[in-house]
Every structure is written in structure tokens, then in C-alpha cells.
Coordinates of C-alpha atoms and ligand atoms in Angstrom, one line a residue:
M1 CA 0.0 0.0 0.0
C2 CA 1.4 3.4 -1.0
G3 CA 0.0 6.9 -1.3
I4 CA -0.2 8.9 -4.5
V5 CA -1.0 12.6 -4.9
G6 CA -1.1 14.7 -8.1
Y7 CA -1.9 18.3 -8.5
V8 CA -2.5 20.7 -11.5
G9 CA -3.7 24.3 -10.9
K10 CA -2.7 27.7 -9.7
K11 CA -1.2 26.9 -6.3
N12 CA 2.4 26.0 -5.6
A13 CA 2.5 22.4 -6.6
E14 CA 5.2 21.1 -4.3
N15 CA 3.6 22.5 -1.2
T16 CA 0.2 21.1 -2.2
L17 CA 1.7 17.7 -2.9
L18 CA 3.6 17.7 0.4
E19 CA 0.4 18.5 2.4
G20 CA -1.4 15.7 0.6
L21 CA 1.4 13.2 1.2
K22 CA 1.5 14.0 4.9
R23 CA -2.2 13.0 5.1
L24 CA -1.5 9.7 3.3
E25 CA 1.5 8.9 5.5
Y26 CA -0.5 6.2 7.2
R27 CA -0.4 4.3 3.8
G28 CA 3.3 3.9 4.1
Y29 CA 6.3 6.0 4.9
D30 CA 9.6 4.3 4.0
S31 CA 10.4 6.8 1.4
S32 CA 8.7 9.5 -0.7
G33 CA 9.3 11.7 -3.7
I34 CA 7.8 14.3 -6.1
A35 CA 8.2 15.2 -9.7
I36 CA 7.1 18.5 -11.2
V37 CA 7.2 20.0 -14.7
K38 CA 8.4 23.6 -15.2
N39 CA 9.6 25.3 -18.3
G40 CA 9.3 22.0 -20.3
K41 CA 11.6 20.2 -17.8
I42 CA 10.8 17.5 -15.2
T43 CA 12.5 17.9 -11.8
S44 CA 12.3 15.0 -9.4
K45 CA 13.3 14.8 -5.7
K46 CA 13.2 11.8 -3.4
A47 CA 14.1 11.1 0.2
V48 CA 14.3 7.9 2.3
G49 CA 12.2 7.8 5.5
K50 CA 9.2 9.9 6.6
I51 CA 7.8 12.7 4.5
I52 CA 9.5 15.3 6.8
N53 CA 12.8 14.2 5.1
L54 CA 11.3 15.1 1.7
E55 CA 10.0 18.4 3.1
N56 CA 13.5 19.2 4.4
L57 CA 15.1 18.3 1.1
L58 CA 12.7 20.6 -0.8
S59 CA 13.0 23.5 1.6
G60 CA 14.7 26.4 0.0
K61 CA 14.7 24.8 -3.5
N62 CA 11.7 27.0 -4.5
L63 CA 10.7 24.8 -7.5
D64 CA 7.5 26.9 -7.7
A65 CA 5.7 24.6 -10.2
R66 CA 2.0 24.4 -11.0
I67 CA 1.8 20.7 -11.8
G68 CA 3.3 17.7 -10.2
I69 CA 2.9 14.1 -9.0
S70 CA 4.1 12.6 -5.7
H71 CA 4.3 9.3 -3.8
T72 CA 4.8 7.9 -0.3
R73 CA 6.1 4.4 -0.4
W74 CA 5.3 1.2 1.4
A75 CA 7.9 -1.1 -0.2
T76 CA 6.8 -4.3 -1.8
H77 CA 9.7 -5.0 -4.2
G78 CA 13.1 -3.7 -3.4
K79 CA 14.5 -2.1 -0.2
P80 CA 13.4 1.4 1.0
T81 CA 16.2 3.3 -0.7
E82 CA 16.3 6.5 -2.7
E83 CA 16.7 4.6 -6.0
N84 CA 13.6 2.6 -5.2
A85 CA 11.5 5.6 -4.1
H86 CA 9.0 7.0 -6.7
P87 CA 8.7 8.9 -9.0
H88 CA 10.5 6.7 -11.6
L89 CA 11.7 8.4 -14.7
S90 CA 12.1 7.3 -18.3
C91 CA 15.6 6.9 -19.7
D92 CA 15.5 10.4 -21.3
G93 CA 14.0 11.9 -18.1
N94 CA 11.1 13.3 -20.1
L95 CA 8.4 11.2 -18.3
A96 CA 7.8 10.6 -14.6
V97 CA 5.5 7.9 -13.1
V98 CA 4.3 7.0 -9.6
H99 CA 2.6 3.7 -8.9
N100 CA 0.7 1.9 -6.2
G101 CA 0.1 -1.8 -6.6
I102 CA 2.1 -4.8 -7.9
I103 CA 3.2 -5.4 -11.5
E104 CA 3.2 -9.2 -11.6
N105 CA 4.9 -9.6 -14.9
Y106 CA 7.5 -7.0 -14.2
Q107 CA 10.4 -9.3 -14.6
T108 CA 9.5 -10.3 -18.1
L109 CA 8.8 -6.7 -19.1
R110 CA 12.0 -5.6 -17.6
E111 CA 14.1 -8.1 -19.5
E112 CA 12.3 -7.2 -22.8
L113 CA 12.9 -3.5 -22.1
K114 CA 16.5 -4.0 -21.3
K115 CA 17.0 -5.8 -24.6
K116 CA 15.6 -2.6 -26.2
G117 CA 18.3 -0.6 -24.4
H118 CA 16.4 0.7 -21.4
K119 CA 18.5 1.3 -18.3
F120 CA 17.0 0.5 -14.9
L121 CA 18.0 2.3 -11.8
S122 CA 15.9 0.5 -9.2
Q123 CA 14.9 -3.0 -8.1
T124 CA 11.2 -2.1 -8.1
D125 CA 8.4 -3.6 -10.2
S126 CA 7.1 0.0 -10.7
E127 CA 10.0 1.3 -12.8
V128 CA 9.0 -0.8 -15.8
L129 CA 6.0 1.5 -16.2
A130 CA 8.2 4.5 -16.9
H131 CA 10.2 2.7 -19.5
L132 CA 7.2 1.0 -21.0
I133 CA 5.3 4.3 -21.4
E134 CA 8.5 5.7 -23.0
E135 CA 8.3 3.0 -25.6
F136 CA 4.9 4.2 -26.7
Y137 CA 5.5 7.9 -26.4
E138 CA 6.9 8.6 -29.9
K139 CA 3.7 10.6 -30.8
K140 CA 4.1 12.7 -27.7
D141 CA 0.6 11.7 -26.7
L142 CA 0.9 10.8 -23.0
K143 CA -2.5 9.3 -22.5
H144 CA -2.1 7.1 -25.6
A145 CA 1.3 5.9 -24.4
V146 CA 0.0 5.1 -20.9
C147 CA -3.0 3.1 -22.4
E148 CA -0.7 1.1 -24.7
A149 CA 1.7 0.4 -21.8
L150 CA -1.0 -0.7 -19.4
K151 CA -2.4 -3.2 -21.9
L152 CA 0.8 -5.1 -21.5
V153 CA 0.8 -5.1 -17.7
E154 CA -0.5 -7.9 -15.4
G155 CA -1.2 -7.1 -11.8
T156 CA -2.6 -4.1 -10.0
Y157 CA -2.0 -0.4 -10.4
G158 CA -3.0 3.1 -9.4
I159 CA -0.7 5.3 -11.4
T160 CA -0.2 8.9 -12.3
A161 CA 2.2 10.1 -15.0
I162 CA 3.5 13.5 -16.3
A163 CA 5.6 14.4 -19.3
N164 CA 7.8 17.5 -20.0
D165 CA 6.1 18.3 -23.3
N166 CA 2.5 17.9 -22.0
S167 CA 3.1 20.3 -19.1
D168 CA -0.6 21.0 -18.4
E169 CA -1.9 17.5 -17.9
I170 CA -1.7 14.5 -15.6
I171 CA -2.7 11.0 -16.7
A172 CA -4.1 8.7 -14.0
A173 CA -5.2 5.1 -14.3
R174 CA -6.6 2.5 -12.0
K175 CA -6.8 -1.3 -11.8
G176 CA -7.0 -2.7 -8.3
S177 CA -5.4 0.2 -6.4
P178 CA -7.7 3.1 -5.5
L179 CA -7.5 6.6 -7.1
V180 CA -9.9 9.5 -6.7
L181 CA -10.0 12.8 -8.6
G182 CA -10.6 15.9 -6.6
I183 CA -12.5 18.6 -8.6
G184 CA -11.5 22.1 -7.6
D185 CA -11.9 25.6 -8.9
N186 CA -9.4 26.1 -11.7
E187 CA -7.4 23.3 -10.1
N188 CA -7.7 19.5 -9.9
F189 CA -6.2 16.7 -7.8
I190 CA -5.6 13.0 -7.9
A191 CA -5.0 10.9 -4.9
S192 CA -5.1 7.4 -3.5
D193 CA -7.8 8.5 -1.1
V194 CA -9.8 11.5 -0.2
A195 CA -7.7 12.2 2.9
A196 CA -5.1 13.9 0.7
I197 CA -7.4 16.4 -0.9
L198 CA -10.2 17.0 1.6
G199 CA -8.5 20.2 2.7
Y200 CA -9.0 21.6 -0.8
T201 CA -12.2 20.2 -2.2
K202 CA -15.2 18.0 -1.2
Q203 CA -16.2 17.2 -4.8
V204 CA -14.7 13.9 -6.0
V205 CA -14.9 11.3 -8.8
Y206 CA -13.9 7.8 -7.9
L207 CA -12.0 6.1 -10.7
N208 CA -13.1 2.5 -11.4
D209 CA -10.9 -0.4 -12.5
G210 CA -10.0 -0.1 -16.1
E211 CA -10.5 3.6 -16.3
I212 CA -8.0 6.3 -17.3
A213 CA -8.3 10.0 -16.7
R214 CA -6.7 13.0 -18.5
V215 CA -6.7 15.8 -15.9
T216 CA -5.9 19.5 -16.6
K217 CA -6.4 22.5 -14.3
D218 CA -9.9 23.2 -15.6
N219 CA -11.0 19.9 -17.1
F220 CA -10.9 16.2 -16.8
E221 CA -12.1 13.3 -19.0
I222 CA -12.4 9.6 -18.3
T223 CA -12.2 6.8 -20.8
D224 CA -11.3 3.1 -20.9
L225 CA -7.9 2.0 -22.2
D226 CA -9.5 1.9 -25.8
D227 CA -10.4 5.6 -25.5
R228 CA -14.2 4.9 -25.1
K229 CA -15.7 7.8 -23.1
I230 CA -17.0 7.0 -19.6
D231 CA -19.7 9.1 -17.9
C232 CA -18.8 9.6 -14.3
E233 CA -20.6 10.8 -11.2
I234 CA -19.3 13.6 -9.0
S235 CA -19.7 12.7 -5.3
K236 CA -19.7 15.0 -2.3
I237 CA -17.6 14.0 0.7
D238 CA -18.8 14.9 4.2
W239 CA -16.1 13.1 6.2
T240 CA -13.7 15.0 8.4
L241 CA -10.0 14.7 7.6
E242 CA -9.4 12.2 10.4
E243 CA -12.4 10.1 9.5
S244 CA -11.2 9.9 5.9
Q245 CA -7.7 8.5 6.9
R246 CA -9.5 5.7 8.8
G247 CA -11.6 5.1 5.6
G248 CA -14.7 6.4 7.5
H249 CA -14.3 3.9 10.3
D250 CA -14.1 4.9 14.0
H251 CA -10.7 3.3 14.5
F252 CA -7.8 2.0 12.4
M253 CA -8.3 -1.4 14.1
L254 CA -11.8 -1.7 12.5
K255 CA -10.5 -0.5 9.2
E256 CA -7.7 -3.1 9.3
I257 CA -10.2 -5.9 10.3
M258 CA -12.4 -4.9 7.3
E259 CA -9.4 -4.9 5.0
Q260 CA -8.7 -8.6 5.5
P261 CA -10.4 -9.9 2.3
R262 CA -8.1 -7.7 0.3
V263 CA -5.1 -8.7 2.4
I264 CA -5.6 -12.4 1.6
V265 CA -5.6 -11.5 -2.1
D266 CA -2.5 -9.4 -1.8
S267 CA -0.6 -12.0 0.2
T268 CA -1.3 -14.7 -2.3
R269 CA -1.0 -12.6 -5.5
G270 CA 1.3 -14.3 -8.0
R271 CA 2.2 -17.1 -5.5
L272 CA -0.5 -19.7 -6.2
L273 CA 0.1 -22.4 -8.9
P274 CA -3.2 -24.3 -8.7
E275 CA -2.6 -26.4 -11.7
E276 CA 0.6 -27.8 -10.3
G277 CA -0.8 -28.0 -6.8
T278 CA 2.0 -25.9 -5.4
V279 CA 3.1 -22.3 -4.7
R280 CA 5.9 -20.0 -5.8
L281 CA 7.6 -18.0 -3.1
G282 CA 10.2 -15.9 -4.8
G283 CA 11.9 -14.9 -1.5
L284 CA 12.7 -18.6 -0.8
E285 CA 13.9 -19.6 -4.2
D286 CA 17.6 -19.0 -3.4
V287 CA 17.4 -21.4 -0.5
E288 CA 15.1 -24.0 -2.1
A289 CA 17.8 -26.7 -2.1
K290 CA 18.6 -26.1 1.5
L291 CA 14.9 -26.3 2.4
R292 CA 14.7 -29.7 0.8
K293 CA 17.2 -31.0 3.3
I294 CA 15.9 -29.5 6.6
E295 CA 14.2 -31.9 9.1
R296 CA 13.3 -29.4 11.8
I297 CA 12.0 -25.8 12.0
I298 CA 12.1 -23.6 15.0
I299 CA 9.6 -20.7 14.8
I300 CA 10.5 -17.7 16.9
A301 CA 8.1 -14.8 17.5
C302 CA 6.2 -12.7 20.1
G303 CA 2.6 -12.1 20.9
T304 CA 0.1 -12.4 18.0
A305 CA 2.9 -13.4 15.6
R306 CA 3.8 -16.3 17.9
Y307 CA 0.2 -17.5 17.9
A308 CA 0.3 -17.5 14.1
G309 CA 3.6 -19.5 14.4
L310 CA 1.8 -22.1 16.7
I311 CA -0.9 -22.5 14.0
G312 CA 1.9 -22.8 11.4
E313 CA 3.4 -25.6 13.6
Y314 CA 0.2 -27.7 13.2
M315 CA 0.2 -27.0 9.5
M316 CA 3.8 -27.9 8.8
E317 CA 3.7 -31.0 10.9
E318 CA 0.5 -32.3 9.3
Y319 CA 1.2 -31.3 5.7
A320 CA 5.0 -31.2 5.4
E321 CA 5.8 -33.8 8.0
I322 CA 8.6 -31.6 9.4
S323 CA 9.2 -31.4 13.1
V324 CA 8.4 -27.9 14.3
E325 CA 8.9 -26.1 17.6
V326 CA 7.6 -22.7 18.5
E327 CA 9.6 -20.6 20.9
F328 CA 9.0 -17.3 22.7
A329 CA 11.6 -15.1 21.0
S330 CA 12.4 -13.6 24.4
E331 CA 13.3 -17.0 25.8
F332 CA 15.2 -18.5 22.9
R333 CA 18.7 -17.3 23.7
Y334 CA 18.5 -18.2 27.4
R335 CA 18.2 -21.8 26.4
K336 CA 20.8 -23.9 24.7
P337 CA 19.0 -24.5 21.4
I338 CA 20.4 -27.4 19.5
L339 CA 20.8 -26.2 16.0
D340 CA 22.4 -28.0 13.0
E341 CA 22.4 -27.8 9.3
K342 CA 19.1 -29.7 9.2
T343 CA 17.3 -27.0 11.3
A344 CA 15.9 -23.7 9.9
V345 CA 14.9 -20.9 12.3
L346 CA 11.9 -19.0 11.1
A347 CA 11.1 -15.5 12.5
V348 CA 7.5 -14.3 12.2
S349 CA 7.1 -10.5 12.8
Q350 CA 4.8 -7.9 11.5
S351 CA 7.2 -5.0 12.1
G352 CA 10.4 -6.9 11.5
E353 CA 11.9 -4.8 14.3
T354 CA 10.8 -6.6 17.5
A355 CA 14.0 -6.6 19.6
D356 CA 13.4 -10.1 21.1
T357 CA 12.8 -11.7 17.7
L358 CA 15.8 -9.9 16.2
A359 CA 18.1 -11.0 19.0
A360 CA 16.9 -14.6 18.6
I361 CA 17.5 -14.5 14.9
R362 CA 21.0 -13.2 15.4
E363 CA 21.7 -15.9 17.9
A364 CA 20.5 -18.6 15.5
K365 CA 22.7 -17.1 12.8
R366 CA 25.7 -17.1 15.1
K367 CA 25.1 -20.8 15.6
G368 CA 25.1 -21.3 11.8
A369 CA 21.4 -22.1 11.3
L370 CA 19.5 -21.2 8.1
T371 CA 17.4 -18.2 9.1
L372 CA 14.1 -17.3 7.4
G373 CA 11.5 -14.6 7.9
I374 CA 7.8 -13.9 7.5
V375 CA 7.8 -10.2 7.7
N376 CA 5.3 -7.5 6.8
V377 CA 7.5 -4.4 6.7
V378 CA 9.8 -4.5 3.6
G379 CA 13.4 -3.6 4.3
S380 CA 13.0 -4.0 8.1
T381 CA 15.9 -5.3 10.1
I382 CA 14.6 -8.9 10.4
A383 CA 13.8 -8.9 6.7
R384 CA 17.4 -7.7 5.9
E385 CA 19.2 -10.0 8.4
T386 CA 17.5 -13.3 7.6
D387 CA 18.9 -15.5 4.9
A388 CA 15.6 -15.6 3.0
G389 CA 12.0 -14.9 3.6
V390 CA 8.5 -14.1 2.5
Y391 CA 6.7 -10.8 2.8
N392 CA 3.1 -10.7 4.0
H393 CA 2.0 -7.8 1.8
A394 CA -0.7 -6.8 4.4
G395 CA 0.0 -3.1 4.0
P396 CA 0.8 -0.8 6.9
E397 CA -0.8 -1.9 10.2
I398 CA -1.4 1.2 12.3
A399 CA -3.5 -0.1 15.3
V400 CA -1.4 -1.5 18.1
A401 CA -3.6 -4.7 18.1
S402 CA -2.5 -6.8 15.3
T403 CA -5.3 -8.1 13.0
K404 CA -4.7 -8.1 9.3
A405 CA -1.0 -9.0 9.9
F406 CA -2.1 -12.1 11.7
T407 CA -4.3 -13.3 8.9
S408 CA -1.6 -12.6 6.4
Q409 CA 1.0 -14.5 8.6
L410 CA -1.4 -17.5 8.6
V411 CA -1.7 -17.3 4.8
V412 CA 2.0 -17.2 4.3
L413 CA 2.5 -20.1 6.8
T414 CA 0.0 -22.1 4.8
L415 CA 1.9 -21.3 1.6
M416 CA 5.1 -22.4 3.2
A417 CA 3.5 -25.6 4.5
V418 CA 2.4 -26.4 0.9
L419 CA 5.9 -25.6 -0.5
L420 CA 7.7 -27.7 2.0
G421 CA 5.0 -30.4 1.8
R422 CA 5.3 -30.6 -2.0
Q423 CA 9.1 -30.9 -1.7
R424 CA 8.4 -34.0 0.4
K425 CA 5.4 -36.3 0.4
M426 CA 2.4 -34.1 -0.2
S427 CA 0.4 -35.1 -3.3
E428 CA -0.4 -32.7 -6.1
V429 CA -4.1 -33.3 -5.3
T430 CA -3.7 -32.2 -1.7
G431 CA -1.7 -29.2 -2.8
R432 CA -4.4 -28.2 -5.3
R433 CA -7.2 -28.7 -2.7
I434 CA -5.5 -26.3 -0.2
I435 CA -4.8 -23.7 -2.9
E436 CA -8.4 -23.9 -4.2
E437 CA -9.6 -23.4 -0.7
I438 CA -7.3 -20.4 -0.1
E439 CA -8.8 -18.8 -3.1
T440 CA -12.3 -18.9 -1.5
L441 CA -11.2 -17.2 1.7
P442 CA -11.7 -13.5 0.8
K443 CA -15.4 -14.1 0.0
K444 CA -15.8 -16.1 3.2
I445 CA -14.3 -13.4 5.2
E446 CA -16.5 -10.8 3.5
K447 CA -19.5 -12.9 4.6
I448 CA -18.3 -12.9 8.2
L449 CA -17.8 -9.2 8.1
K450 CA -21.4 -8.7 7.0
S451 CA -22.4 -10.2 10.4
A452 CA -20.5 -7.5 12.3
D453 CA -23.6 -6.0 13.7
K454 CA -24.6 -9.3 15.3
I455 CA -21.2 -9.5 17.0
K456 CA -21.5 -5.9 18.1
K457 CA -24.8 -6.8 19.9
L458 CA -23.1 -9.7 21.6
A459 CA -20.2 -7.5 22.6
K460 CA -22.6 -5.1 24.3
K461 CA -24.2 -8.1 26.2
Y462 CA -20.8 -9.3 27.5
A463 CA -18.9 -6.0 27.9
D464 CA -19.2 -5.8 31.7
Y465 CA -17.9 -9.2 32.6
P466 CA -14.5 -8.9 34.3
N467 CA -13.1 -12.2 33.1
F468 CA -13.2 -14.4 30.0
M469 CA -11.9 -17.8 29.1
Y470 CA -11.2 -18.8 25.4
L471 CA -11.0 -22.5 24.6
G472 CA -10.0 -24.4 21.5
R473 CA -8.3 -27.6 20.3
K474 CA -5.7 -28.4 17.6
Y475 CA -5.6 -25.5 15.1
C476 CA -8.0 -23.6 17.2
F477 CA -6.0 -23.8 20.5
P478 CA -3.6 -21.0 19.4
L479 CA -6.6 -19.2 18.0
A480 CA -8.2 -19.2 21.5
E481 CA -5.0 -17.6 22.8
E482 CA -5.1 -15.0 20.1
G483 CA -8.8 -14.2 20.9
A484 CA -7.9 -13.8 24.6
L485 CA -4.9 -11.5 23.8
K486 CA -7.1 -9.3 21.5
L487 CA -9.6 -8.9 24.3
K488 CA -7.2 -8.2 27.1
E489 CA -4.9 -5.8 25.2
I490 CA -7.6 -3.4 24.1
S491 CA -10.4 -3.8 26.6
Y492 CA -8.3 -4.5 29.8
I493 CA -10.7 -7.4 30.6
H494 CA -8.8 -10.3 32.1
S495 CA -8.9 -13.1 29.5
E496 CA -6.9 -16.3 29.0
G497 CA -6.8 -18.9 26.2
F498 CA -6.6 -22.6 27.0
A499 CA -6.3 -25.9 25.2
A500 CA -9.9 -27.2 25.7
G501 CA -8.7 -30.5 27.1
E502 CA -6.3 -28.9 29.6
M503 CA -9.0 -26.8 31.3
K504 CA -10.2 -29.7 33.5
H505 CA -6.7 -29.9 35.0
G506 CA -7.1 -26.7 37.0
S507 CA -8.5 -23.7 35.2
I508 CA -12.1 -25.0 35.3
A509 CA -12.1 -24.1 39.0
L510 CA -12.5 -20.4 37.9
I511 CA -15.8 -21.1 36.1
D512 CA -19.1 -19.9 37.6
E513 CA -22.0 -17.9 36.2
N514 CA -19.9 -14.7 36.1
F515 CA -17.0 -16.2 34.1
P516 CA -18.0 -16.5 30.5
V517 CA -16.3 -18.9 28.1
F518 CA -15.7 -18.4 24.4
A519 CA -15.5 -21.9 22.9
I520 CA -14.1 -22.2 19.5
A521 CA -15.6 -25.5 18.2
P522 CA -15.9 -25.7 14.4
K523 CA -17.2 -28.9 12.9
D524 CA -13.8 -30.5 12.5
S525 CA -11.9 -33.6 13.6
V526 CA -12.0 -32.6 17.3
Y527 CA -15.5 -31.3 17.4
E528 CA -17.0 -34.1 19.6
K529 CA -14.1 -33.7 22.1
N530 CA -14.8 -29.9 22.3
I531 CA -18.5 -30.6 23.0
S532 CA -17.5 -32.8 26.0
N533 CA -15.5 -29.8 27.4
I534 CA -18.4 -27.4 26.8
E535 CA -20.7 -29.8 28.7
E536 CA -18.3 -29.7 31.6
I537 CA -18.6 -25.9 31.7
L538 CA -22.4 -26.0 31.4
A539 CA -22.4 -28.4 34.4
R540 CA -20.7 -25.6 36.4
K541 CA -23.3 -23.0 35.3
G542 CA -20.8 -21.2 33.0
K543 CA -22.0 -18.9 30.2
I544 CA -21.0 -20.1 26.8
I545 CA -20.5 -18.4 23.4
I546 CA -19.7 -21.0 20.7
L547 CA -17.9 -20.2 17.5
T548 CA -18.8 -22.9 15.1
T549 CA -19.4 -23.9 11.5
E550 CA -22.5 -22.7 9.6
G551 CA -25.3 -25.2 9.7
N552 CA -24.4 -26.6 13.2
K553 CA -27.8 -26.3 14.9
E554 CA -26.7 -28.4 17.8
A555 CA -24.6 -25.5 19.1
E556 CA -27.8 -23.4 19.5
K557 CA -29.3 -26.0 21.9
I558 CA -26.4 -25.8 24.3
A559 CA -24.9 -22.3 24.0
D560 CA -26.0 -19.0 25.3
D561 CA -24.9 -17.5 22.1
V562 CA -23.6 -18.8 18.8
I563 CA -21.4 -17.2 16.1
Y564 CA -21.1 -19.0 12.7
I565 CA -18.3 -19.1 10.3
P566 CA -18.3 -20.6 6.8
K567 CA -16.9 -24.1 6.3
T568 CA -13.3 -24.5 5.2
L569 CA -10.4 -26.9 5.6
E570 CA -9.5 -27.6 9.2
M571 CA -6.0 -26.0 8.7
L572 CA -7.5 -22.8 7.4
T573 CA -10.3 -22.4 10.1
P574 CA -8.2 -19.9 12.2
I575 CA -8.1 -17.5 9.2
L576 CA -11.9 -17.3 9.3
G577 CA -12.3 -17.9 13.0
V578 CA -10.1 -15.0 14.1
V579 CA -12.4 -12.4 12.4
P580 CA -15.3 -12.7 14.9
L581 CA -12.8 -12.8 17.7
Q582 CA -11.2 -9.5 16.5
L583 CA -14.7 -7.9 16.1
F584 CA -15.8 -9.0 19.5
A585 CA -12.7 -7.6 21.2
Y586 CA -13.0 -4.4 19.2
Y587 CA -16.7 -3.7 19.9
I588 CA -16.2 -4.4 23.7
A589 CA -13.3 -1.9 23.8
S590 CA -15.2 0.7 21.9
Y591 CA -18.3 0.3 24.1
K592 CA -16.1 0.9 27.0
G593 CA -14.9 4.1 25.3
L594 CA -11.3 3.0 25.4
D595 CA -8.5 4.2 23.1
V596 CA -8.7 1.2 20.8
D597 CA -5.9 2.0 18.5
K598 CA -3.4 3.0 21.2
P599 CA -4.2 0.8 24.3
R600 CA -2.4 1.8 27.5
N601 CA 1.1 0.5 28.3
L602 CA 1.7 -0.9 24.8
A603 CA 3.6 0.1 21.7
K604 CA 3.1 -1.0 18.1
S605 CA 6.7 -2.2 17.7
V606 CA 8.5 -3.4 20.8
T607 CA 12.1 -2.5 20.1
V608 CA 13.4 -3.1 23.6
E609 CA 14.1 -6.5 25.2
Ligands
LIG701 O1 5.9 -6.7 15.0 P1 5.8 -8.1 15.6 O2 4.9 -9.0 14.9 O3 7.1 -8.7 15.8 O4 5.1 -7.8 17.0 C1 5.0 -8.9 17.9 C2 4.0 -8.5 19.0 O5 4.6 -7.4 19.8 C3 2.6 -8.2 18.5 O6 2.1 -9.2 17.8 C4 1.7 -7.8 19.7 O7 1.5 -9.0 20.5 C5 0.4 -7.2 19.2 N1 0.1 -6.0 19.9 C6 -0.8 -8.1 19.4 O8 -1.9 -7.5 18.9

């Protein structure tokens, strides 16, 4: 996820662009840049890090342009460096492009363009767009060149482009990554979302997939890539600036929960090979031979990432038949872990900066183990220091409580289980079955999200209980722990997750009518055993919410309340099951009027040991 802002009008372009970028900083902030056209010449400036660095770089430069495009980057391909920051320029410097999305066939395009003499300066997928547009720019018709270039592109994009000899127009096109036109008075804007332009105009046109716009200061026209005119509707925005950054939601946490269908698509994009019943994980290709030889994996992580790791343990043992252990990163180096060339150490971390996880990875490296990462933040320390790894592509997670990063970690762990399994004994049929089921998950999550109001009502009913117990078995045991963590960290209600079968060995003593239990009991291989544990709670007058599979009417007969999720493979159940748990915790905390996105005593990234 990156942020784009374009401006053409009567104001100082670089100041307007900088203001817009600052409002999109939540979309990513590892580097930023602008390009303007003045006196028939493009000038581009880029800086690594937050937008303040770009602002400092521009201060005193007095570019004083009236047209420009800009970008704040959330790296997906290539490290957060100045070369990889946008805008990207054509070889002759006459065109500049910014891009949000992923160009899936960029390697093929890059090779073809190199053969034609194009020189690439970055490792990004986006740079191919600048060179590809240059190929079609011989008639100096920028819109035509962009259309022809985009016809060759596979993947997703929101792009804006400018050219030195079309110094009054910006071209913007969308497929899969959002773009909105802001209609002003003798000035027009383009942005990834309305937050960037709300300070200037409330009149907007949302571009749809497949549409391209030519925007000048007093006009705009929208067509498809074959130049067929499209009639558009001007909408009026009545959000405040802050509301718009949260996509109209009350909190980033809710926005991030709602983004999960899109996150599953992004974290699997270009990685599924259904026909071969396997996956392609580019970040592991260099160590593929080593991976074939490993017999043991140690997963190290903290908090939510560790619960994802525990679910990964069940997946890899069942489907890849590799022995897996999951360690608290903070404990790893106080033990004497036995590591050999047949052991890989896998760090799971959203931020890629968690001090305990980083220290554990360094220790594993020192002992000569193969180190791997599942990391969301591209170019973060763990991503850089591990031997190989896979990015989640969940986009920036702002709320302290991790939600979409968790689901994307589970998706990547599933993909790794398939990769390792197919290297060993997993059949093509099994691989295909898992991949086909992964492809159905976004729709199934959307269905769960539609029942958010029901979970909201349930949250109101239970908001005043001081304690909660979460129970689950097998794949849903770590999920029970994650559900309890979500509730305690944002609502400050004491909650614990237990293995359902373990409860009778002590914790059941806590249960009475004031101690509700959230039982995660999908219709899977351990359902009957879960029901036995639920009966034990009912016998002690405990209140029960059951999370189970659609169609299971039995649950309604025994539970106080039931939440349903669609059926899926047992290994994938936590990806669906976590969504109601996130919503339940979220609504309880918001009923209590708590600071959901920034709970007390916590930090998003824990960089101290
Ligand atoms: O950035 P990381 O994934 O390494 O962070 C690990 C934990 O600090 C994190 O998951 C934490 O538990 C979250 N606040 C949970 O919502």
C-alpha cells in the first residue's frame, strides 16, 4: 500500500503535494518523492524515510511549479532506498510515473525493455512502467502511451504520469489500487484516497478499475484504455479529515479488520500455482535446495505473531511432515537451542523490528542455522538480516492490536506448508485442494464481516464481565490464545486462552456464572471432544459463546450465544475464526470508550528487550 497525490492548478504544486502526502503517510512511509514540470523540464526529488525528510530536502529549493505528482512508499519490491523511491523516470528523463500496486509480470517486461536498451536504476516492479510508457511515447501523446503500456501489464496499479512536453496534464489510471479525482476551482487533484485532498475540495470522482483520466487544471475526461468515453458521477464528501484517513471507520483497528479480504488477495498474489498444486515463493527460491534437506524448523516470534507461528506448527507437521517447535523469542537465547544444518529458524514478525525476535535470529545465525523470515515491513531489520523470507503484503498496520498482519501471517505459513510439503510427500491433489480453498477465503471473510452487527450486539451483552476464558483444540488452540490476547490488550478485561482438554486440570475451578467462556468449536476432527468440554462448563453454570461452522444447529441448543463461520479446511479455520474474535474484542473496547488504536502501556513495535 502506497500513497499517491497529483496536482495541477494555480497553487504552488510542491507545497500542495507535500500537504497531501502527509495525510497519506498512514499508507506507508519508508520513502517519498515528487516530480514537477516547469519550463518544459521535469525535476524529481526523493528522500528515504518519513515525509518530513522530503520536506527538508525541498525546503529552500523553490521549485515553484503548477503541476506535479508525488508518492509515499510502502515497499513491496526492493528495499526502502532513494533509487527505489518513486517517481520513476524514463531513460531520457522526459516522463515521470508514480505507482501503487504490484506489477506481476515486471520481470518479463524488464528483460524485454533491457534488450531494447532501457537502463533500470531501481529494483522495483514499478520502474518498468516509466520505460514501457516511454516505448509508446513517440507521438508525444501521453494518454495514448499510458494506455498502450497498461495493456501489457499484469497485476494491479493506481498510477499517475506526467511528461515534460505535456506540461498542463496529468494522466491517472486505475486497476485494483484506488484513485480519486478531486475537482477544484481552476485546479484538480488526484489521490489514493480523499484524505489527501479534503483540505482543498469536497467534490470527487472515484476512478473505477480499467478507467484512465486526463486531468488538466480546468477539465478532466475519463475513458477506458481503448479511449471509449465513460460518464462519471461527482460525489460529495462529508467526512472530516481524520475520518477519511480511517476510511470512515471509527478506528484504524476496525479499518484493518475490514481490509482482510483484500489482504488475503495481496498476500497470495502471484504465489499460487493451482494447476501444479503448489506455490511460488520468490523470496525462498535462493534457499530451495537447503529447504529440501531440513528436518526441523524452530519458529520464533512474540505475541500475536507467535500464535500465528503455533498454528503454522500444526500446518507444517500435518502437511509437510517436518518437526516444528515454536519458541517465545524472548526465551530462545536463554536456552541452549540445539541447531544443526538440518534445522531452519523462522522468525515471524509484522514490524520486522521486534527486539526479542531480532536477538533470537542473530543468535540462530551465530550458531550457523539457516534463518528465514515472514515479515510485513519490507526492508525492516529482520527482513534484511534473515537468509531468505516471504513478505506478507498486508500493507501498513497502524492499530497496536494486530489483526490483518495475523491473517496474512497465517496465509504465508499455509503457503510455506504447501511448498515444504510438495518438496516432500504431499500429493499434487492435496496441494491443489489447499490452494483452491485459499482462493475462496476472501469471499468467506466478507460474509463474516457482514455479520459484524450481530457480533456488536453480543459485545454489548458481555462488555461488563471482568473475566473471559477462550477454549480451542488443535488448530483452534492458538486461536483461543489470540482471541484472549485481543480482548485483554484493548479492553483490559482479564482473559486467557486454554487448550480445551487442559482446562479440566485446574482452570475449570475459575468457572461460575460470572466467568463466560468463548468456545471455538468448528465442525472438525476434534468437534466431539470440544463438545464434551463445553458440557463440563455448562455443568458448572458457566455462560458459553460457541464459535462454530455454519449449519451446526446443535450449538444453539447448548450455548447462550452462537457465532457462525463458513466451512473451510481444518487447517484454514483460524483464518476465518479470528475475524469474529477480533470484532468481539473491538466492539467491547469501543463500548467501554477506550483508546482502541493505542491501548495503555503498549507500543506497536517493541524495540526493547
Ligand atoms: O511486530 P511483531 O509482529 O514482531 O510484534 C509482535 C508482538 O509485539 C505483537 O504481535 C503484539 O502482540 C500485538 N500487539 C498483538 O496485537
